[in-house]
Every structure is written in structure tokens, then in C-alpha cells.
Amino acid sequence: MQKPQKYDWKDSNLALFGSKTEKDVKKAASEVETAWQPVKECTSDELFVWRIEKFKVKAWPKEDYGKFFSGDSYIVLNVYKDPDGDELLYDVHFWIGKHSTQDEYGTAAYKTVELDTFLDDKAVQHREVQEHESSMFKSYFKTITYLKGGCATGFRQVKPEEYKPRLLHFCGVRRNIEVKEVKLTRKALNSNDVFILDLGRTAYQWNGKTCNKDERIKAAAFLQQLENERHGKTQTFTLDENSIGSEHKFYQSLPDVPYAKKSSEVKSDVRSGKKAMFRLSDESGKLQYSLVSEGNCPRSMINEDDVYIIDTAWKFSYTSAPGPRTLRR
């Protein structure tokens, strides 16, 4: 009986995995990506944003930084100087819209790795998901706005008179103001938040009767930005829910009644989540995950021999000493 042939992995292409040859090939491939070339000329702090369009990396207009279509995936690179020297440091994020296709976010992930290779593996890579972005990612933009549609919808700059009406919802507190496009209907309104109705030539800021000042300020800044982008061709108005009636043009431009939700609805406050700290330890001979503290999580409760996860309701933080590799993994 003939014995099956034995194969040695060293005879396969895996033999080159992690080798200098493989790294050189990847580096050469990254060098021919035209989207990365402006980064090569960067000598100081700068932000770059690209959108994935049909498997290609396309530069995103600087005037649209902070605007993300829910049907797309993006790559964001933050370049900054080392505070203790002149070396340039990099944080690269790939952002996934909630309606982005697998092809798009797969390309974004692959191209993020390629960009890191282009930067000689100096970048720290981050994954961002719509509405769950890290504080670092949010800090790059004055406002993050989620828009409906995406590359497949053929997004393009249009004149105000050709503009498709949209309704934007502003909700949150302090720096955590979420801005997203919602369905163009009166039913989308609620008295707790602020909304902007953008009609192209005219834009209205509608302040719900129980909205907070942070939402009003953020919406006002957005309205001013809208005016600037359209070179004063858009008239803007600020309205208070209690000061206008249902016959106002704002309401008449929105289909469906009733136009507002009841104030009895509870507003989701981004600060309402409780902070909690969990410990992962192997002191019993097996890995165990347990709650250490809720609400107050002082540093003094951290044992450097274990791994901890701190849940702030908006993000998870991981902390540990060098410790056992099995715990960190």
C-alpha cells in the first residue's frame, strides 16, 4: 500500500510568513497606493480621512470631516508629534457604518493594515463602530454627524435649491452630543432634544421644550457651519417648541402628525450608566471573572498580578501589568 506523501510546511508559502521577504513585499505594495502619498509629506500634526469606494481608498473632503454615511466604511489617520521629541506618531482607525457591507469594512480593515505597513509599523490600529466610537476618535472632530446612505447612493455636493430635505437629531450632554439623520417625519421629534430641518435654501433649528443647553449650542454651531459651507445662500432660523404653532412652515414641511412625542418619555442620558470594574484572575488555578467594584473604581483596588476591565457604560478599558500572558490574552 502506498503511503501518503508527507508535506513540510517549509516547502509552502507559509515558510515566508513573517520573514523579511514577506515584509518587503507588503511594503512595496503599500508604496503604490496613491491614497497614502500625502501622508509621506506630512511633517507635523495633521488629520487624514479616506472613504472606501468600490474597494478603492478615496480621500474624503476636508470640509466634510466628521460627517459619516452609515452605509460606508472609512479610514482615519491622526498624525502628531511625540511630546518628548520630534518623532511623528500615528493612530489609525477604521470606522464601520451600521449599514456598511462586508466588502467595504473588510477592505477598510485590510487597507488599515496596509497603511500601518506604509508607516513602517509605527501606527497604533483601532476599530470603530458607528455610535460606539472611542473618546480618542471623537476628539478629532468638533461634531460627528451620521448621515443616511453611502457611496452606492452616489453622494455628491449639490446646490441648495437641489438639496434633498433632511432632519438631524441632536441628543446628549457636554462633549457627548450625538448627531444623526433621522426619518423626515413629525413623529421623529421629541421635546427632550434639538432637531435641525435642512431644506437647502432654509434651515430650522427646533429646540424641544426640555432640551439642554449643550444640545442647543451644538446645533447652533452646526447651523453656522451650514451657512458658511453654502456661502450665505441658506437662511437659518432658531425656533422654540413652545413659541410656534402647528401651522408654522417648520411643521408643514414635515409629514405625519402628531408632531411631537410626550414629555413623559424618558430621555436617555449618556452619563446615566454606572461605572464598573471586573477582575480576571487565575489565583484559584483557573481563570475567573468577577465584579470588583461598581460606581467608584479607585486605582488602589488594582492588583498588578491580575487583569482588569473597566466598563464606563460608553467604553471598555483594559489594564494590567506585564503579568501572565494567558491572562492578557
C-alpha atoms as a PDB file:
ATOM      1  CA  MET A   1       0.000   0.000   0.000  1.00  0.00           C
ATOM      2  CA  GLN A   2       1.315   3.399  -0.956  1.00  0.00           C
ATOM      3  CA  LYS A   3       1.947   5.709   1.975  1.00  0.00           C
ATOM      4  CA  PRO A   4       0.521   9.204   1.751  1.00  0.00           C
ATOM      5  CA  GLN A   5       3.071  11.807   0.829  1.00  0.00           C
ATOM      6  CA  LYS A   6       4.325  13.898   3.707  1.00  0.00           C
ATOM      7  CA  TYR A   7       4.402  17.641   3.278  1.00  0.00           C
ATOM      8  CA  ASP A   8       6.718  20.040   5.045  1.00  0.00           C
ATOM      9  CA  TRP A   9       5.286  23.495   5.767  1.00  0.00           C
ATOM     10  CA  LYS A  10       8.740  24.863   4.958  1.00  0.00           C
ATOM     11  CA  ASP A  11       8.094  23.927   1.336  1.00  0.00           C
ATOM     12  CA  SER A  12       4.888  26.019   1.245  1.00  0.00           C
ATOM     13  CA  ASN A  13       4.359  29.760   1.080  1.00  0.00           C
ATOM     14  CA  LEU A  14       3.943  29.726   4.880  1.00  0.00           C
ATOM     15  CA  ALA A  15       7.697  29.440   5.105  1.00  0.00           C
ATOM     16  CA  LEU A  16       7.869  33.141   4.220  1.00  0.00           C
ATOM     17  CA  PHE A  17       5.251  34.195   6.766  1.00  0.00           C
ATOM     18  CA  GLY A  18       6.743  36.888   8.999  1.00  0.00           C
ATOM     19  CA  SER A  19      10.014  36.839   7.095  1.00  0.00           C
ATOM     20  CA  LYS A  20      11.872  39.864   5.756  1.00  0.00           C
ATOM     21  CA  THR A  21      10.827  38.839   2.247  1.00  0.00           C
ATOM     22  CA  GLU A  22       7.143  38.935   3.170  1.00  0.00           C
ATOM     23  CA  LYS A  23       7.542  42.323   4.861  1.00  0.00           C
ATOM     24  CA  ASP A  24       9.377  43.721   1.847  1.00  0.00           C
ATOM     25  CA  VAL A  25       6.598  42.535  -0.480  1.00  0.00           C
ATOM     26  CA  LYS A  26       3.906  44.149   1.694  1.00  0.00           C
ATOM     27  CA  LYS A  27       5.920  47.350   1.976  1.00  0.00           C
ATOM     28  CA  ALA A  28       6.308  47.524  -1.806  1.00  0.00           C
ATOM     29  CA  ALA A  29       2.551  47.001  -2.246  1.00  0.00           C
ATOM     30  CA  SER A  30       1.743  49.808   0.193  1.00  0.00           C
ATOM     31  CA  GLU A  31       4.082  52.189  -1.623  1.00  0.00           C
ATOM     32  CA  VAL A  32       1.991  52.056  -4.811  1.00  0.00           C
ATOM     33  CA  GLU A  33      -1.263  53.071  -3.063  1.00  0.00           C
ATOM     34  CA  THR A  34      -1.698  56.679  -4.199  1.00  0.00           C
ATOM     35  CA  ALA A  35      -4.036  57.488  -1.291  1.00  0.00           C
ATOM     36  CA  TRP A  36      -1.152  57.223   1.186  1.00  0.00           C
ATOM     37  CA  GLN A  37       1.225  59.566  -0.660  1.00  0.00           C
ATOM     38  CA  PRO A  38       0.105  62.817   1.083  1.00  0.00           C
ATOM     39  CA  VAL A  39       0.975  61.199   4.417  1.00  0.00           C
ATOM     40  CA  LYS A  40       4.582  60.917   3.272  1.00  0.00           C
ATOM     41  CA  GLU A  41       4.761  64.715   3.007  1.00  0.00           C
ATOM     42  CA  CYS A  42       3.296  65.287   6.476  1.00  0.00           C
ATOM     43  CA  THR A  43       5.781  66.872   8.920  1.00  0.00           C
ATOM     44  CA  SER A  44       3.508  67.969  11.779  1.00  0.00           C
ATOM     45  CA  ASP A  45       0.121  67.335  13.390  1.00  0.00           C
ATOM     46  CA  GLU A  46      -2.486  66.509  10.759  1.00  0.00           C
ATOM     47  CA  LEU A  47      -5.677  64.507  10.303  1.00  0.00           C
ATOM     48  CA  PHE A  48      -6.453  62.408   7.215  1.00  0.00           C
ATOM     49  CA  VAL A  49      -9.783  60.772   6.333  1.00  0.00           C
ATOM     50  CA  TRP A  50     -10.497  58.349   3.484  1.00  0.00           C
ATOM     51  CA  ARG A  51     -13.670  56.573   2.398  1.00  0.00           C
ATOM     52  CA  ILE A  52     -13.822  53.109   0.859  1.00  0.00           C
ATOM     53  CA  GLU A  53     -15.474  53.376  -2.558  1.00  0.00           C
ATOM     54  CA  LYS A  54     -15.804  50.180  -4.595  1.00  0.00           C
ATOM     55  CA  PHE A  55     -12.719  48.610  -2.975  1.00  0.00           C
ATOM     56  CA  LYS A  56     -10.709  51.812  -3.547  1.00  0.00           C
ATOM     57  CA  VAL A  57      -9.414  54.284  -0.952  1.00  0.00           C
ATOM     58  CA  LYS A  58     -10.609  57.801  -1.767  1.00  0.00           C
ATOM     59  CA  ALA A  59      -9.643  60.984   0.081  1.00  0.00           C
ATOM     60  CA  TRP A  60     -12.593  62.484   1.961  1.00  0.00           C
ATOM     61  CA  PRO A  61     -13.103  66.271   1.506  1.00  0.00           C
ATOM     62  CA  LYS A  62     -11.718  68.201   4.473  1.00  0.00           C
ATOM     63  CA  GLU A  63     -14.899  70.264   4.695  1.00  0.00           C
ATOM     64  CA  ASP A  64     -16.784  67.004   5.339  1.00  0.00           C
ATOM     65  CA  TYR A  65     -14.516  65.730   8.125  1.00  0.00           C
ATOM     66  CA  GLY A  66     -16.779  64.493  10.908  1.00  0.00           C
ATOM     67  CA  LYS A  67     -19.592  63.509   8.542  1.00  0.00           C
ATOM     68  CA  PHE A  68     -20.037  59.762   8.126  1.00  0.00           C
ATOM     69  CA  PHE A  69     -22.535  57.901   5.972  1.00  0.00           C
ATOM     70  CA  SER A  70     -23.994  54.879   7.756  1.00  0.00           C
ATOM     71  CA  GLY A  71     -23.675  52.790   4.594  1.00  0.00           C
ATOM     72  CA  ASP A  72     -19.910  53.307   4.287  1.00  0.00           C
ATOM     73  CA  SER A  73     -16.579  52.472   5.907  1.00  0.00           C
ATOM     74  CA  TYR A  74     -13.784  54.975   6.475  1.00  0.00           C
ATOM     75  CA  ILE A  75     -10.125  55.127   7.478  1.00  0.00           C
ATOM     76  CA  VAL A  76      -8.988  57.954   9.765  1.00  0.00           C
ATOM     77  CA  LEU A  77      -5.316  58.689  10.465  1.00  0.00           C
ATOM     78  CA  ASN A  78      -4.193  61.081  13.187  1.00  0.00           C
ATOM     79  CA  VAL A  79      -0.581  62.229  12.905  1.00  0.00           C
ATOM     80  CA  TYR A  80       1.022  64.010  15.844  1.00  0.00           C
ATOM     81  CA  LYS A  81       4.465  64.753  17.232  1.00  0.00           C
ATOM     82  CA  ASP A  82       5.863  62.898  20.194  1.00  0.00           C
ATOM     83  CA  PRO A  83       5.569  65.310  23.173  1.00  0.00           C
ATOM     84  CA  ASP A  84       9.062  64.247  24.269  1.00  0.00           C
ATOM     85  CA  GLY A  85      10.718  64.604  20.858  1.00  0.00           C
ATOM     86  CA  ASP A  86      10.309  65.325  17.160  1.00  0.00           C
ATOM     87  CA  GLU A  87       9.257  61.838  16.071  1.00  0.00           C
ATOM     88  CA  LEU A  88       5.884  61.578  14.340  1.00  0.00           C
ATOM     89  CA  LEU A  89       3.397  59.186  15.942  1.00  0.00           C
ATOM     90  CA  TYR A  90       0.298  57.690  14.339  1.00  0.00           C
ATOM     91  CA  ASP A  91      -3.145  56.422  15.335  1.00  0.00           C
ATOM     92  CA  VAL A  92      -5.112  54.834  12.503  1.00  0.00           C
ATOM     93  CA  HIS A  93      -8.798  53.962  12.873  1.00  0.00           C
ATOM     94  CA  PHE A  94     -11.115  52.115  10.541  1.00  0.00           C
ATOM     95  CA  TRP A  95     -14.725  53.154  11.051  1.00  0.00           C
ATOM     96  CA  ILE A  96     -17.635  50.848  10.208  1.00  0.00           C
ATOM     97  CA  GLY A  97     -21.060  52.277   9.428  1.00  0.00           C
ATOM     98  CA  LYS A  98     -24.016  50.270  10.748  1.00  0.00           C
ATOM     99  CA  HIS A  99     -25.158  49.575   7.168  1.00  0.00           C
ATOM    100  CA  SER A 100     -21.710  49.164   5.629  1.00  0.00           C
ATOM    101  CA  THR A 101     -21.283  45.983   3.583  1.00  0.00           C
ATOM    102  CA  GLN A 102     -18.861  43.222   4.487  1.00  0.00           C
ATOM    103  CA  ASP A 103     -16.853  44.019   1.362  1.00  0.00           C
ATOM    104  CA  GLU A 104     -16.481  47.644   2.432  1.00  0.00           C
ATOM    105  CA  TYR A 105     -15.436  47.113   6.027  1.00  0.00           C
ATOM    106  CA  GLY A 106     -13.248  44.181   5.013  1.00  0.00           C
ATOM    107  CA  THR A 107     -11.440  46.471   2.581  1.00  0.00           C
ATOM    108  CA  ALA A 108     -11.156  49.162   5.277  1.00  0.00           C
ATOM    109  CA  ALA A 109      -9.577  46.678   7.705  1.00  0.00           C
ATOM    110  CA  TYR A 110      -7.161  45.364   5.071  1.00  0.00           C
ATOM    111  CA  LYS A 111      -6.175  48.862   3.955  1.00  0.00           C
ATOM    112  CA  THR A 112      -5.666  49.940   7.573  1.00  0.00           C
ATOM    113  CA  VAL A 113      -3.055  47.206   7.947  1.00  0.00           C
ATOM    114  CA  GLU A 114      -1.516  48.301   4.636  1.00  0.00           C
ATOM    115  CA  LEU A 115      -1.323  51.906   5.873  1.00  0.00           C
ATOM    116  CA  ASP A 116       0.439  50.699   9.022  1.00  0.00           C
ATOM    117  CA  THR A 117       2.944  48.870   6.812  1.00  0.00           C
ATOM    118  CA  PHE A 118       3.410  52.061   4.785  1.00  0.00           C
ATOM    119  CA  LEU A 119       4.255  53.815   8.066  1.00  0.00           C
ATOM    120  CA  ASP A 120       6.841  51.129   8.942  1.00  0.00           C
ATOM    121  CA  ASP A 121       4.537  49.524  11.533  1.00  0.00           C
ATOM    122  CA  LYS A 122       4.607  52.650  13.702  1.00  0.00           C
ATOM    123  CA  ALA A 123       0.842  53.173  13.809  1.00  0.00           C
ATOM    124  CA  VAL A 124      -1.492  52.042  16.574  1.00  0.00           C
ATOM    125  CA  GLN A 125      -4.579  50.482  14.986  1.00  0.00           C
ATOM    126  CA  HIS A 126      -8.130  50.997  16.258  1.00  0.00           C
ATOM    127  CA  ARG A 127     -11.531  49.650  15.209  1.00  0.00           C
ATOM    128  CA  GLU A 128     -14.517  51.997  15.476  1.00  0.00           C
ATOM    129  CA  VAL A 129     -18.205  51.147  15.119  1.00  0.00           C
ATOM    130  CA  GLN A 130     -20.921  53.710  14.422  1.00  0.00           C
ATOM    131  CA  GLU A 131     -22.448  55.149  17.614  1.00  0.00           C
ATOM    132  CA  HIS A 132     -19.859  53.338  19.766  1.00  0.00           C
ATOM    133  CA  GLU A 133     -16.719  55.316  18.880  1.00  0.00           C
ATOM    134  CA  SER A 134     -13.844  55.741  21.315  1.00  0.00           C
ATOM    135  CA  SER A 135     -13.205  59.052  23.080  1.00  0.00           C
ATOM    136  CA  MET A 136      -9.962  59.353  21.136  1.00  0.00           C
ATOM    137  CA  PHE A 137     -11.788  59.088  17.820  1.00  0.00           C
ATOM    138  CA  LYS A 138     -14.439  61.614  18.863  1.00  0.00           C
ATOM    139  CA  SER A 139     -11.758  64.102  19.921  1.00  0.00           C
ATOM    140  CA  TYR A 140     -10.639  64.534  16.299  1.00  0.00           C
ATOM    141  CA  PHE A 141     -13.883  66.226  15.251  1.00  0.00           C
ATOM    142  CA  LYS A 142     -15.916  69.169  16.542  1.00  0.00           C
ATOM    143  CA  THR A 143     -19.052  67.221  15.664  1.00  0.00           C
ATOM    144  CA  ILE A 144     -19.696  63.696  14.415  1.00  0.00           C
ATOM    145  CA  THR A 145     -22.723  63.531  12.145  1.00  0.00           C
ATOM    146  CA  TYR A 146     -24.294  60.297  10.911  1.00  0.00           C
ATOM    147  CA  LEU A 147     -25.953  60.594   7.513  1.00  0.00           C
ATOM    148  CA  LYS A 148     -28.183  58.129   5.724  1.00  0.00           C
ATOM    149  CA  GLY A 149     -26.998  56.398   2.561  1.00  0.00           C
ATOM    150  CA  GLY A 150     -23.470  55.961   1.327  1.00  0.00           C
ATOM    151  CA  CYS A 151     -21.173  55.570  -1.623  1.00  0.00           C
ATOM    152  CA  ALA A 152     -23.672  53.429  -3.523  1.00  0.00           C
ATOM    153  CA  THR A 153     -26.227  56.267  -3.363  1.00  0.00           C
ATOM    154  CA  GLY A 154     -23.919  58.436  -5.453  1.00  0.00           C
ATOM    155  CA  PHE A 155     -23.285  61.123  -2.833  1.00  0.00           C
ATOM    156  CA  ARG A 156     -22.204  64.385  -4.349  1.00  0.00           C
ATOM    157  CA  GLN A 157     -22.192  68.067  -3.463  1.00  0.00           C
ATOM    158  CA  VAL A 158     -25.401  69.709  -4.635  1.00  0.00           C
ATOM    159  CA  LYS A 159     -26.722  73.245  -4.819  1.00  0.00           C
ATOM    160  CA  PRO A 160     -29.095  74.352  -2.027  1.00  0.00           C
ATOM    161  CA  GLU A 161     -32.039  74.544  -4.443  1.00  0.00           C
ATOM    162  CA  GLU A 162     -31.417  70.903  -5.414  1.00  0.00           C
ATOM    163  CA  TYR A 163     -30.931  69.768  -1.843  1.00  0.00           C
ATOM    164  CA  LYS A 164     -32.917  66.820  -0.559  1.00  0.00           C
ATOM    165  CA  PRO A 165     -34.608  67.753   2.766  1.00  0.00           C
ATOM    166  CA  ARG A 166     -33.236  66.022   5.852  1.00  0.00           C
ATOM    167  CA  LEU A 167     -33.919  66.033   9.580  1.00  0.00           C
ATOM    168  CA  LEU A 168     -30.975  65.893  12.008  1.00  0.00           C
ATOM    169  CA  HIS A 169     -31.314  64.848  15.648  1.00  0.00           C
ATOM    170  CA  PHE A 170     -29.017  66.290  18.377  1.00  0.00           C
ATOM    171  CA  CYS A 171     -29.015  64.327  21.627  1.00  0.00           C
ATOM    172  CA  GLY A 172     -26.627  64.056  24.591  1.00  0.00           C
ATOM    173  CA  VAL A 173     -24.696  66.121  27.123  1.00  0.00           C
ATOM    174  CA  ARG A 174     -21.422  68.023  27.169  1.00  0.00           C
ATOM    175  CA  ARG A 175     -18.982  66.599  24.629  1.00  0.00           C
ATOM    176  CA  ASN A 176     -21.105  63.503  24.026  1.00  0.00           C
ATOM    177  CA  ILE A 177     -23.634  65.053  21.657  1.00  0.00           C
ATOM    178  CA  GLU A 178     -24.754  62.552  19.050  1.00  0.00           C
ATOM    179  CA  VAL A 179     -25.880  63.934  15.703  1.00  0.00           C
ATOM    180  CA  LYS A 180     -27.656  61.649  13.283  1.00  0.00           C
ATOM    181  CA  GLU A 181     -30.032  61.900  10.380  1.00  0.00           C
ATOM    182  CA  VAL A 182     -33.477  60.542  11.206  1.00  0.00           C
ATOM    183  CA  LYS A 183     -36.625  59.877   9.228  1.00  0.00           C
ATOM    184  CA  LEU A 184     -38.215  63.015   7.778  1.00  0.00           C
ATOM    185  CA  THR A 185     -41.405  62.927   9.837  1.00  0.00           C
ATOM    186  CA  ARG A 186     -43.020  64.807  12.721  1.00  0.00           C
ATOM    187  CA  LYS A 187     -43.064  61.549  14.658  1.00  0.00           C
ATOM    188  CA  ALA A 188     -39.267  61.702  14.883  1.00  0.00           C
ATOM    189  CA  LEU A 189     -39.435  64.847  17.023  1.00  0.00           C
ATOM    190  CA  ASN A 190     -39.392  64.779  20.808  1.00  0.00           C
ATOM    191  CA  SER A 191     -39.480  67.561  23.385  1.00  0.00           C
ATOM    192  CA  ASN A 192     -36.262  66.432  25.088  1.00  0.00           C
ATOM    193  CA  ASP A 193     -33.864  67.106  22.220  1.00  0.00           C
ATOM    194  CA  VAL A 194     -32.907  69.510  19.428  1.00  0.00           C
ATOM    195  CA  PHE A 195     -33.520  68.973  15.713  1.00  0.00           C
ATOM    196  CA  ILE A 196     -32.389  70.726  12.544  1.00  0.00           C
ATOM    197  CA  LEU A 197     -34.605  70.622   9.470  1.00  0.00           C
ATOM    198  CA  ASP A 198     -32.395  71.297   6.446  1.00  0.00           C
ATOM    199  CA  LEU A 199     -34.421  72.314   3.389  1.00  0.00           C
ATOM    200  CA  GLY A 200     -31.499  73.604   1.335  1.00  0.00           C
ATOM    201  CA  ARG A 201     -32.353  77.304   0.973  1.00  0.00           C
ATOM    202  CA  THR A 202     -33.760  77.334   4.502  1.00  0.00           C
ATOM    203  CA  ALA A 203     -32.723  75.522   7.682  1.00  0.00           C
ATOM    204  CA  TYR A 204     -34.526  75.500  11.038  1.00  0.00           C
ATOM    205  CA  GLN A 205     -33.166  74.677  14.482  1.00  0.00           C
ATOM    206  CA  TRP A 206     -36.044  73.361  16.609  1.00  0.00           C
ATOM    207  CA  ASN A 207     -35.412  73.356  20.369  1.00  0.00           C
ATOM    208  CA  GLY A 208     -37.587  70.921  22.294  1.00  0.00           C
ATOM    209  CA  LYS A 209     -39.038  72.453  25.463  1.00  0.00           C
ATOM    210  CA  THR A 210     -36.931  70.256  27.773  1.00  0.00           C
ATOM    211  CA  CYS A 211     -33.724  70.073  25.700  1.00  0.00           C
ATOM    212  CA  ASN A 212     -30.432  71.003  27.373  1.00  0.00           C
ATOM    213  CA  LYS A 213     -28.053  73.875  26.589  1.00  0.00           C
ATOM    214  CA  ASP A 214     -25.342  71.540  25.258  1.00  0.00           C
ATOM    215  CA  GLU A 215     -27.680  70.294  22.544  1.00  0.00           C
ATOM    216  CA  ARG A 216     -28.736  73.850  21.674  1.00  0.00           C
ATOM    217  CA  ILE A 217     -25.133  75.059  21.460  1.00  0.00           C
ATOM    218  CA  LYS A 218     -24.037  72.120  19.315  1.00  0.00           C
ATOM    219  CA  ALA A 219     -26.988  72.577  16.942  1.00  0.00           C
ATOM    220  CA  ALA A 220     -26.333  76.329  16.670  1.00  0.00           C
ATOM    221  CA  ALA A 221     -22.697  75.658  15.742  1.00  0.00           C
ATOM    222  CA  PHE A 222     -23.842  73.138  13.134  1.00  0.00           C
ATOM    223  CA  LEU A 223     -26.279  75.688  11.691  1.00  0.00           C
ATOM    224  CA  GLN A 224     -23.493  78.277  11.445  1.00  0.00           C
ATOM    225  CA  GLN A 225     -21.276  75.746   9.688  1.00  0.00           C
ATOM    226  CA  LEU A 226     -24.095  75.081   7.231  1.00  0.00           C
ATOM    227  CA  GLU A 227     -24.303  78.794   6.406  1.00  0.00           C
ATOM    228  CA  ASN A 228     -20.553  79.017   5.886  1.00  0.00           C
ATOM    229  CA  GLU A 229     -20.409  75.955   3.636  1.00  0.00           C
ATOM    230  CA  ARG A 230     -23.139  77.399   1.414  1.00  0.00           C
ATOM    231  CA  HIS A 231     -21.613  80.873   1.369  1.00  0.00           C
ATOM    232  CA  GLY A 232     -24.614  82.543   2.970  1.00  0.00           C
ATOM    233  CA  LYS A 233     -27.121  81.160   0.469  1.00  0.00           C
ATOM    234  CA  THR A 234     -29.027  79.347   3.214  1.00  0.00           C
ATOM    235  CA  GLN A 235     -31.262  81.275   5.636  1.00  0.00           C
ATOM    236  CA  THR A 236     -31.283  79.865   9.150  1.00  0.00           C
ATOM    237  CA  PHE A 237     -33.874  80.212  11.910  1.00  0.00           C
ATOM    238  CA  THR A 238     -33.977  79.099  15.543  1.00  0.00           C
ATOM    239  CA  LEU A 239     -37.349  78.020  16.907  1.00  0.00           C
ATOM    240  CA  ASP A 240     -38.530  77.064  20.389  1.00  0.00           C
ATOM    241  CA  GLU A 241     -41.184  74.381  20.621  1.00  0.00           C
ATOM    242  CA  ASN A 242     -43.354  76.487  22.939  1.00  0.00           C
ATOM    243  CA  SER A 243     -43.249  79.581  20.720  1.00  0.00           C
ATOM    244  CA  ILE A 244     -44.663  78.222  17.437  1.00  0.00           C
ATOM    245  CA  GLY A 245     -47.903  76.564  16.430  1.00  0.00           C
ATOM    246  CA  SER A 246     -48.614  73.582  14.216  1.00  0.00           C
ATOM    247  CA  GLU A 247     -49.297  75.899  11.274  1.00  0.00           C
ATOM    248  CA  HIS A 248     -45.646  77.038  11.166  1.00  0.00           C
ATOM    249  CA  LYS A 249     -43.724  76.228   7.990  1.00  0.00           C
ATOM    250  CA  PHE A 250     -41.354  74.041  10.023  1.00  0.00           C
ATOM    251  CA  TYR A 251     -44.168  71.623  10.850  1.00  0.00           C
ATOM    252  CA  GLN A 252     -45.785  71.990   7.447  1.00  0.00           C
ATOM    253  CA  SER A 253     -42.505  70.805   5.875  1.00  0.00           C
ATOM    254  CA  LEU A 254     -42.679  67.601   7.912  1.00  0.00           C
ATOM    255  CA  PRO A 255     -45.278  64.918   7.109  1.00  0.00           C
ATOM    256  CA  ASP A 256     -47.242  62.944   9.722  1.00  0.00           C
ATOM    257  CA  VAL A 257     -48.972  64.044  12.899  1.00  0.00           C
ATOM    258  CA  PRO A 258     -48.748  64.195  15.872  1.00  0.00           C
ATOM    259  CA  TYR A 259     -45.588  66.206  15.509  1.00  0.00           C
ATOM    260  CA  ALA A 260     -44.103  65.654  18.974  1.00  0.00           C
ATOM    261  CA  LYS A 261     -43.736  62.840  21.455  1.00  0.00           C
ATOM    262  CA  LYS A 262     -44.982  63.215  25.016  1.00  0.00           C
ATOM    263  CA  SER A 263     -42.591  64.602  27.608  1.00  0.00           C
ATOM    264  CA  SER A 264     -43.344  61.549  29.740  1.00  0.00           C
ATOM    265  CA  GLU A 265     -40.864  59.659  27.596  1.00  0.00           C
ATOM    266  CA  VAL A 266     -37.615  59.210  29.434  1.00  0.00           C
ATOM    267  CA  LYS A 267     -34.600  60.750  27.789  1.00  0.00           C
ATOM    268  CA  SER A 268     -31.529  58.565  27.574  1.00  0.00           C
ATOM    269  CA  ASP A 269     -28.721  60.359  29.362  1.00  0.00           C
ATOM    270  CA  VAL A 270     -25.235  59.385  28.232  1.00  0.00           C
ATOM    271  CA  ARG A 271     -23.977  59.825  31.791  1.00  0.00           C
ATOM    272  CA  SER A 272     -26.551  57.540  33.398  1.00  0.00           C
ATOM    273  CA  GLY A 273     -24.582  54.307  33.044  1.00  0.00           C
ATOM    274  CA  LYS A 274     -22.727  53.104  36.152  1.00  0.00           C
ATOM    275  CA  LYS A 275     -19.004  52.543  36.054  1.00  0.00           C
ATOM    276  CA  ALA A 276     -17.924  49.007  36.987  1.00  0.00           C
ATOM    277  CA  MET A 277     -14.584  47.227  37.394  1.00  0.00           C
ATOM    278  CA  PHE A 278     -14.117  43.494  36.767  1.00  0.00           C
ATOM    279  CA  ARG A 279     -11.103  41.326  37.586  1.00  0.00           C
ATOM    280  CA  LEU A 280      -9.753  38.357  35.681  1.00  0.00           C
ATOM    281  CA  SER A 281      -7.581  36.202  37.951  1.00  0.00           C
ATOM    282  CA  ASP A 282      -6.013  32.736  37.913  1.00  0.00           C
ATOM    283  CA  GLU A 283      -5.046  32.564  41.615  1.00  0.00           C
ATOM    284  CA  SER A 284      -7.501  29.686  42.140  1.00  0.00           C
ATOM    285  CA  GLY A 285      -5.793  27.620  39.443  1.00  0.00           C
ATOM    286  CA  LYS A 286      -8.272  28.542  36.722  1.00  0.00           C
ATOM    287  CA  LEU A 287      -9.325  31.795  35.104  1.00  0.00           C
ATOM    288  CA  GLN A 288     -12.164  33.506  36.963  1.00  0.00           C
ATOM    289  CA  TYR A 289     -14.010  36.704  36.028  1.00  0.00           C
ATOM    290  CA  SER A 290     -15.587  38.676  38.892  1.00  0.00           C
ATOM    291  CA  LEU A 291     -17.050  42.084  39.731  1.00  0.00           C
ATOM    292  CA  VAL A 292     -14.674  44.075  41.955  1.00  0.00           C
ATOM    293  CA  SER A 293     -16.381  47.430  42.304  1.00  0.00           C
ATOM    294  CA  GLU A 294     -19.370  49.355  40.994  1.00  0.00           C
ATOM    295  CA  GLY A 295     -19.677  53.139  40.824  1.00  0.00           C
ATOM    296  CA  ASN A 296     -16.338  54.134  42.356  1.00  0.00           C
ATOM    297  CA  CYS A 297     -13.301  52.325  40.898  1.00  0.00           C
ATOM    298  CA  PRO A 298     -10.162  53.563  42.707  1.00  0.00           C
ATOM    299  CA  ARG A 299      -6.713  52.657  41.411  1.00  0.00           C
ATOM    300  CA  SER A 300      -5.839  51.257  44.863  1.00  0.00           C
ATOM    301  CA  MET A 301      -8.110  48.256  44.179  1.00  0.00           C
ATOM    302  CA  ILE A 302      -5.946  47.111  41.256  1.00  0.00           C
ATOM    303  CA  ASN A 303      -3.578  44.187  41.882  1.00  0.00           C
ATOM    304  CA  GLU A 304      -0.739  44.253  39.351  1.00  0.00           C
ATOM    305  CA  ASP A 305      -0.779  40.439  39.118  1.00  0.00           C
ATOM    306  CA  ASP A 306      -4.266  40.404  37.588  1.00  0.00           C
ATOM    307  CA  VAL A 307      -6.074  41.843  34.581  1.00  0.00           C
ATOM    308  CA  TYR A 308      -8.949  44.321  34.931  1.00  0.00           C
ATOM    309  CA  ILE A 309     -11.698  45.578  32.651  1.00  0.00           C
ATOM    310  CA  ILE A 310     -13.336  48.901  33.486  1.00  0.00           C
ATOM    311  CA  ASP A 311     -16.762  49.446  31.956  1.00  0.00           C
ATOM    312  CA  THR A 312     -17.738  53.138  31.856  1.00  0.00           C
ATOM    313  CA  ALA A 313     -21.041  52.378  30.067  1.00  0.00           C
ATOM    314  CA  TRP A 314     -19.655  54.024  26.934  1.00  0.00           C
ATOM    315  CA  LYS A 315     -16.420  52.126  26.506  1.00  0.00           C
ATOM    316  CA  PHE A 316     -14.332  49.340  27.995  1.00  0.00           C
ATOM    317  CA  SER A 317     -10.801  49.942  29.253  1.00  0.00           C
ATOM    318  CA  TYR A 318      -8.279  47.177  29.787  1.00  0.00           C
ATOM    319  CA  THR A 319      -5.455  47.455  32.299  1.00  0.00           C
ATOM    320  CA  SER A 320      -2.773  45.087  33.578  1.00  0.00           C
ATOM    321  CA  ALA A 321       0.875  44.832  34.486  1.00  0.00           C
ATOM    322  CA  PRO A 322       3.098  42.783  32.134  1.00  0.00           C
ATOM    323  CA  GLY A 323       1.757  39.772  34.092  1.00  0.00           C
ATOM    324  CA  PRO A 324       0.940  36.298  32.780  1.00  0.00           C
ATOM    325  CA  ARG A 325       0.395  36.158  29.011  1.00  0.00           C
ATOM    326  CA  THR A 326      -2.592  33.806  29.415  1.00  0.00           C
ATOM    327  CA  LEU A 327      -4.423  36.441  31.446  1.00  0.00           C
ATOM    328  CA  ARG A 328      -3.704  39.262  28.999  1.00  0.00           C
ATOM    329  CA  ARG A 329      -4.981  37.188  26.085  1.00  0.00           C
END
